[in-house]
PDB file of C-alpha atoms in Angstrom:
ATOM      1  CA  ASP X 109      48.814 -35.780 -81.991  1.00  0.00           C
ATOM      2  CA  LYS X 110      49.806 -32.243 -82.945  1.00  0.00           C
ATOM      3  CA  ARG X 111      53.334 -32.460 -81.551  1.00  0.00           C
ATOM      4  CA  PRO X 112      56.187 -32.111 -84.072  1.00  0.00           C
ATOM      5  CA  TYR X 113      58.652 -34.786 -85.075  1.00  0.00           C
ATOM      6  CA  ARG X 114      62.162 -34.826 -83.608  1.00  0.00           C
ATOM      7  CA  PRO X 115      64.888 -34.310 -86.271  1.00  0.00           C
ATOM      8  CA  CYS X 116      67.098 -37.362 -86.290  1.00  0.00           C
ATOM      9  CA  VAL X 117      69.540 -39.396 -88.367  1.00  0.00           C
ATOM     10  CA  GLY X 118      69.254 -43.108 -88.967  1.00  0.00           C
ATOM     11  CA  LEU X 119      72.342 -45.121 -89.850  1.00  0.00           C
ATOM     12  CA  MET X 120      72.628 -48.280 -91.889  1.00  0.00           C
ATOM     13  CA  VAL X 121      76.181 -49.594 -91.602  1.00  0.00           C
ATOM     14  CA  PHE X 122      77.092 -52.613 -93.710  1.00  0.00           C
ATOM     15  CA  ASN X 123      80.165 -54.826 -93.769  1.00  0.00           C
ATOM     16  CA  ASP X 124      81.968 -56.514 -96.684  1.00  0.00           C
ATOM     17  CA  GLU X 125      79.499 -59.426 -96.534  1.00  0.00           C
ATOM     18  CA  GLY X 126      76.537 -57.075 -97.039  1.00  0.00           C
ATOM     19  CA  LYS X 127      75.235 -57.505 -93.489  1.00  0.00           C
ATOM     20  CA  VAL X 128      74.141 -54.533 -91.405  1.00  0.00           C
ATOM     21  CA  PHE X 129      74.965 -53.573 -87.837  1.00  0.00           C
ATOM     22  CA  THR X 130      71.926 -54.058 -85.585  1.00  0.00           C
ATOM     23  CA  GLY X 131      71.655 -53.553 -81.877  1.00  0.00           C
ATOM     24  CA  LYS X 132      69.238 -54.596 -79.183  1.00  0.00           C
ATOM     25  CA  ARG X 133      68.277 -51.516 -77.177  1.00  0.00           C
ATOM     26  CA  ILE X 134      69.414 -51.538 -73.576  1.00  0.00           C
ATOM     27  CA  ASP X 135      66.132 -49.972 -72.424  1.00  0.00           C
ATOM     28  CA  ASN X 136      63.931 -52.419 -74.336  1.00  0.00           C
ATOM     29  CA  SER X 137      65.761 -55.719 -73.942  1.00  0.00           C
ATOM     30  CA  ASN X 138      62.748 -57.786 -72.877  1.00  0.00           C
ATOM     31  CA  ASN X 139      60.927 -57.737 -76.198  1.00  0.00           C
ATOM     32  CA  ASN X 140      63.916 -58.779 -78.316  1.00  0.00           C
ATOM     33  CA  ALA X 141      63.482 -55.871 -80.758  1.00  0.00           C
ATOM     34  CA  TRP X 142      66.549 -54.884 -82.752  1.00  0.00           C
ATOM     35  CA  GLN X 143      67.261 -51.632 -84.532  1.00  0.00           C
ATOM     36  CA  LEU X 144      69.779 -49.669 -86.519  1.00  0.00           C
ATOM     37  CA  PRO X 145      71.710 -46.875 -84.812  1.00  0.00           C
ATOM     38  CA  GLN X 146      69.984 -43.491 -84.795  1.00  0.00           C
ATOM     39  CA  GLY X 147      70.104 -40.224 -82.922  1.00  0.00           C
ATOM     40  CA  GLY X 148      69.210 -36.570 -82.792  1.00  0.00           C
ATOM     41  CA  ILE X 149      70.680 -33.850 -84.952  1.00  0.00           C
ATOM     42  CA  ASP X 150      72.235 -31.056 -82.901  1.00  0.00           C
ATOM     43  CA  ASN X 151      71.662 -27.388 -83.750  1.00  0.00           C
ATOM     44  CA  GLY X 152      73.906 -26.296 -86.614  1.00  0.00           C
ATOM     45  CA  GLU X 153      74.832 -29.884 -87.490  1.00  0.00           C
ATOM     46  CA  THR X 154      74.243 -31.436 -90.910  1.00  0.00           C
ATOM     47  CA  PRO X 155      72.717 -34.918 -91.066  1.00  0.00           C
ATOM     48  CA  ILE X 156      76.047 -36.367 -92.235  1.00  0.00           C
ATOM     49  CA  GLU X 157      77.935 -34.710 -89.367  1.00  0.00           C
ATOM     50  CA  ALA X 158      75.312 -36.038 -86.949  1.00  0.00           C
ATOM     51  CA  GLY X 159      75.613 -39.470 -88.543  1.00  0.00           C
ATOM     52  CA  PHE X 160      79.348 -39.753 -87.959  1.00  0.00           C
ATOM     53  CA  ARG X 161      78.970 -38.404 -84.399  1.00  0.00           C
ATOM     54  CA  GLU X 162      76.049 -40.668 -83.456  1.00  0.00           C
ATOM     55  CA  LEU X 163      77.723 -43.717 -84.946  1.00  0.00           C
ATOM     56  CA  GLU X 164      80.806 -43.192 -82.823  1.00  0.00           C
ATOM     57  CA  GLU X 165      78.785 -42.332 -79.702  1.00  0.00           C
ATOM     58  CA  GLU X 166      76.594 -45.453 -79.941  1.00  0.00           C
ATOM     59  CA  THR X 167      78.959 -48.036 -81.408  1.00  0.00           C
ATOM     60  CA  SER X 168      82.518 -46.612 -81.273  1.00  0.00           C
ATOM     61  CA  ILE X 169      82.674 -47.156 -85.045  1.00  0.00           C
ATOM     62  CA  ILE X 170      84.823 -44.660 -86.922  1.00  0.00           C
ATOM     63  CA  SER X 171      86.135 -46.784 -89.824  1.00  0.00           C
ATOM     64  CA  VAL X 172      83.345 -46.104 -92.306  1.00  0.00           C
ATOM     65  CA  ASN X 173      82.881 -44.539 -95.700  1.00  0.00           C
ATOM     66  CA  PHE X 174      79.752 -42.520 -96.379  1.00  0.00           C
ATOM     67  CA  ILE X 175      77.950 -44.124 -99.339  1.00  0.00           C
ATOM     68  CA  ALA X 176      74.502 -42.571 -99.742  1.00  0.00           C
ATOM     69  CA  GLU X 177      71.678 -40.575 -98.236  1.00  0.00           C
ATOM     70  CA  TYR X 178      68.025 -41.576 -98.523  1.00  0.00           C
ATOM     71  CA  PRO X 179      66.448 -38.911-100.777  1.00  0.00           C
ATOM     72  CA  GLU X 180      63.729 -37.773 -98.373  1.00  0.00           C
ATOM     73  CA  TRP X 181      62.980 -37.477 -94.674  1.00  0.00           C
ATOM     74  CA  ILE X 182      61.019 -40.394 -93.212  1.00  0.00           C
ATOM     75  CA  ASN X 183      58.596 -39.782 -90.334  1.00  0.00           C
ATOM     76  CA  TYR X 184      57.421 -42.326 -87.834  1.00  0.00           C
ATOM     77  CA  ASP X 185      55.228 -42.067 -84.764  1.00  0.00           C
ATOM     78  CA  VAL X 186      56.006 -43.828 -81.523  1.00  0.00           C
ATOM     79  CA  PRO X 187      53.225 -45.244 -79.336  1.00  0.00           C
ATOM     80  CA  LEU X 188      51.549 -42.562 -77.208  1.00  0.00           C
ATOM     81  CA  ASN X 189      52.938 -43.912 -73.921  1.00  0.00           C
ATOM     82  CA  LEU X 190      56.471 -43.645 -75.354  1.00  0.00           C
ATOM     83  CA  ALA X 191      55.873 -40.219 -76.898  1.00  0.00           C
ATOM     84  CA  ASN X 192      54.735 -38.909 -73.517  1.00  0.00           C
ATOM     85  CA  ASN X 193      57.893 -40.190 -71.801  1.00  0.00           C
ATOM     86  CA  LEU X 194      60.621 -39.708 -74.418  1.00  0.00           C
ATOM     87  CA  TRP X 195      62.236 -36.375 -75.273  1.00  0.00           C
ATOM     88  CA  GLU X 196      60.440 -34.630 -72.383  1.00  0.00           C
ATOM     89  CA  GLY X 197      57.131 -35.368 -74.145  1.00  0.00           C
ATOM     90  CA  LYS X 198      57.831 -32.724 -76.816  1.00  0.00           C
ATOM     91  CA  PHE X 199      57.608 -34.971 -79.879  1.00  0.00           C
ATOM     92  CA  ARG X 200      55.173 -37.484 -81.389  1.00  0.00           C
ATOM     93  CA  GLY X 201      57.960 -39.409 -83.080  1.00  0.00           C
ATOM     94  CA  GLN X 202      60.932 -38.756 -85.303  1.00  0.00           C
ATOM     95  CA  THR X 203      61.659 -37.422 -88.751  1.00  0.00           C
ATOM     96  CA  GLN X 204      64.770 -39.154 -89.966  1.00  0.00           C
ATOM     97  CA  LYS X 205      67.370 -38.600 -92.631  1.00  0.00           C
ATOM     98  CA  TRP X 206      68.816 -42.046 -93.340  1.00  0.00           C
ATOM     99  CA  LEU X 207      72.474 -42.520 -94.235  1.00  0.00           C
ATOM    100  CA  LEU X 208      74.314 -45.540 -95.589  1.00  0.00           C
ATOM    101  CA  PHE X 209      77.886 -46.264 -94.458  1.00  0.00           C
ATOM    102  CA  HIS X 210      80.320 -49.027 -95.430  1.00  0.00           C
ATOM    103  CA  PHE X 211      82.317 -50.388 -92.472  1.00  0.00           C
ATOM    104  CA  HIS X 212      85.934 -51.086 -93.436  1.00  0.00           C
ATOM    105  CA  GLY X 213      87.466 -51.532 -89.988  1.00  0.00           C
ATOM    106  CA  ILE X 214      88.142 -54.560 -87.850  1.00  0.00           C
ATOM    107  CA  GLU X 215      85.383 -55.872 -85.625  1.00  0.00           C
ATOM    108  CA  ASN X 216      87.121 -55.217 -82.330  1.00  0.00           C
ATOM    109  CA  GLU X 217      86.695 -51.501 -83.090  1.00  0.00           C
ATOM    110  CA  ILE X 218      83.001 -51.979 -82.354  1.00  0.00           C
ATOM    111  CA  ASP X 219      82.276 -51.362 -78.692  1.00  0.00           C
ATOM    112  CA  ILE X 220      78.729 -50.734 -77.492  1.00  0.00           C
ATOM    113  CA  LYS X 221      79.855 -50.171 -73.894  1.00  0.00           C
ATOM    114  CA  THR X 222      80.025 -46.424 -74.461  1.00  0.00           C
ATOM    115  CA  LYS X 223      79.644 -43.456 -72.060  1.00  0.00           C
ATOM    116  CA  VAL X 224      75.858 -43.635 -72.450  1.00  0.00           C
ATOM    117  CA  PRO X 225      75.131 -47.162 -73.736  1.00  0.00           C
ATOM    118  CA  GLU X 226      72.196 -47.582 -76.130  1.00  0.00           C
ATOM    119  CA  PHE X 227      72.562 -51.286 -76.904  1.00  0.00           C
ATOM    120  CA  ILE X 228      72.833 -54.374 -74.724  1.00  0.00           C
ATOM    121  CA  GLU X 229      74.128 -56.522 -77.598  1.00  0.00           C
ATOM    122  CA  TRP X 230      74.806 -56.265 -81.319  1.00  0.00           C
ATOM    123  CA  THR X 231      75.188 -58.450 -84.385  1.00  0.00           C
ATOM    124  CA  TRP X 232      75.561 -58.316 -88.152  1.00  0.00           C
ATOM    125  CA  THR X 233      72.173 -59.027 -89.749  1.00  0.00           C
ATOM    126  CA  ASN X 234      70.931 -59.681 -93.250  1.00  0.00           C
ATOM    127  CA  PRO X 235      69.105 -56.423 -94.124  1.00  0.00           C
ATOM    128  CA  ASN X 236      65.960 -58.337 -95.115  1.00  0.00           C
ATOM    129  CA  GLU X 237      65.864 -60.041 -91.707  1.00  0.00           C
ATOM    130  CA  LEU X 238      66.026 -56.674 -89.983  1.00  0.00           C
ATOM    131  CA  ILE X 239      62.375 -55.993 -90.779  1.00  0.00           C
ATOM    132  CA  ASN X 240      61.296 -59.167 -88.967  1.00  0.00           C
ATOM    133  CA  ARG X 241      63.548 -58.468 -85.980  1.00  0.00           C
ATOM    134  CA  SER X 242      62.588 -54.810 -85.515  1.00  0.00           C
ATOM    135  CA  ILE X 243      59.932 -53.240 -83.327  1.00  0.00           C
ATOM    136  CA  TYR X 244      56.599 -52.841 -85.121  1.00  0.00           C
ATOM    137  CA  PHE X 245      56.646 -49.053 -85.447  1.00  0.00           C
ATOM    138  CA  LYS X 246      59.988 -49.088 -87.320  1.00  0.00           C
ATOM    139  CA  LYS X 247      59.203 -51.862 -89.821  1.00  0.00           C
ATOM    140  CA  GLU X 248      57.883 -49.520 -92.534  1.00  0.00           C
ATOM    141  CA  VAL X 249      60.914 -47.249 -92.161  1.00  0.00           C
ATOM    142  CA  TYR X 250      63.262 -50.185 -92.689  1.00  0.00           C
ATOM    143  CA  LYS X 251      61.273 -51.397 -95.702  1.00  0.00           C
ATOM    144  CA  LYS X 252      61.605 -47.947 -97.288  1.00  0.00           C
ATOM    145  CA  ILE X 253      65.332 -47.580 -96.772  1.00  0.00           C
ATOM    146  CA  ASN X 254      65.941 -51.139 -98.001  1.00  0.00           C
ATOM    147  CA  THR X 255      64.462 -50.223-101.405  1.00  0.00           C
ATOM    148  CA  ILE X 256      67.239 -47.674-101.956  1.00  0.00           C
ATOM    149  CA  PHE X 257      70.101 -49.028 -99.844  1.00  0.00           C
ATOM    150  CA  LEU X 258      70.023 -52.781-100.590  1.00  0.00           C
ATOM    151  CA  PRO X 259      70.875 -52.416-104.295  1.00  0.00           C
ATOM    152  CA  LEU X 260      73.788 -50.149-103.331  1.00  0.00           C
ATOM    153  CA  ILE X 261      75.031 -52.669-100.766  1.00  0.00           C
ATOM    154  CA  GLU X 262      74.788 -55.513-103.278  1.00  0.00           C
ATOM    155  CA  ASN X 263      76.599 -53.485-105.923  1.00  0.00           C
ATOM    156  CA  ILE X 264      79.491 -52.653-103.583  1.00  0.00           C
ATOM    157  CA  LYS X 265      79.632 -56.242-102.318  1.00  0.00           C
ATOM    158  CA  ASP X 266      79.741 -57.551-105.921  1.00  0.00           C
ATOM    159  CA  GLN X 267      82.491 -55.078-106.862  1.00  0.00           C
ATOM    160  CA  ARG X 268      84.584 -56.186-103.891  1.00  0.00           C
ATOM    161  CA  LEU X 269      84.090 -59.861-104.788  1.00  0.00           C
ATOM    162  CA  SER X 270      85.159 -59.278-108.405  1.00  0.00           C
ATOM    163  CA  ILE X 271      88.385 -57.625-107.201  1.00  0.00           C
ATOM    164  CA  THR X 272      89.404 -60.522-104.936  1.00  0.00           C
TER     165      THR X 272
END
């Protein structure tokens, strides 16, 4: 497939317990595949700006601190039947800049019933379980970001525990 990748941000949002926000896509609810929030980067927007915007658009979450950015872009292909139907058929998949955010709000801030809902339900998930719960073409992406983000999550969680 010679089509380009769609520029996108991926968002790992973790809570004080070290669990990450995961949602079940509204348009793919039959196969029980869960994912992290993600979305396109608008023209003139930085990945971090897109990250804050997409997070609010998909989850209503605004009470987060930016923690880290994965050091490189990660590409993934979607199955051909999806590529032909998504994004007007212009892209073979996505190239993603992954961002890590710490959620410091209260849970009732989270509302997935947004203007254009992406998720039918959501939960906090152990980041290692995410790989097993995700759709097959995102598993490698999640494995990669876990190598960088999980130690950061654990470090922040441990610091918070030592304070209390």
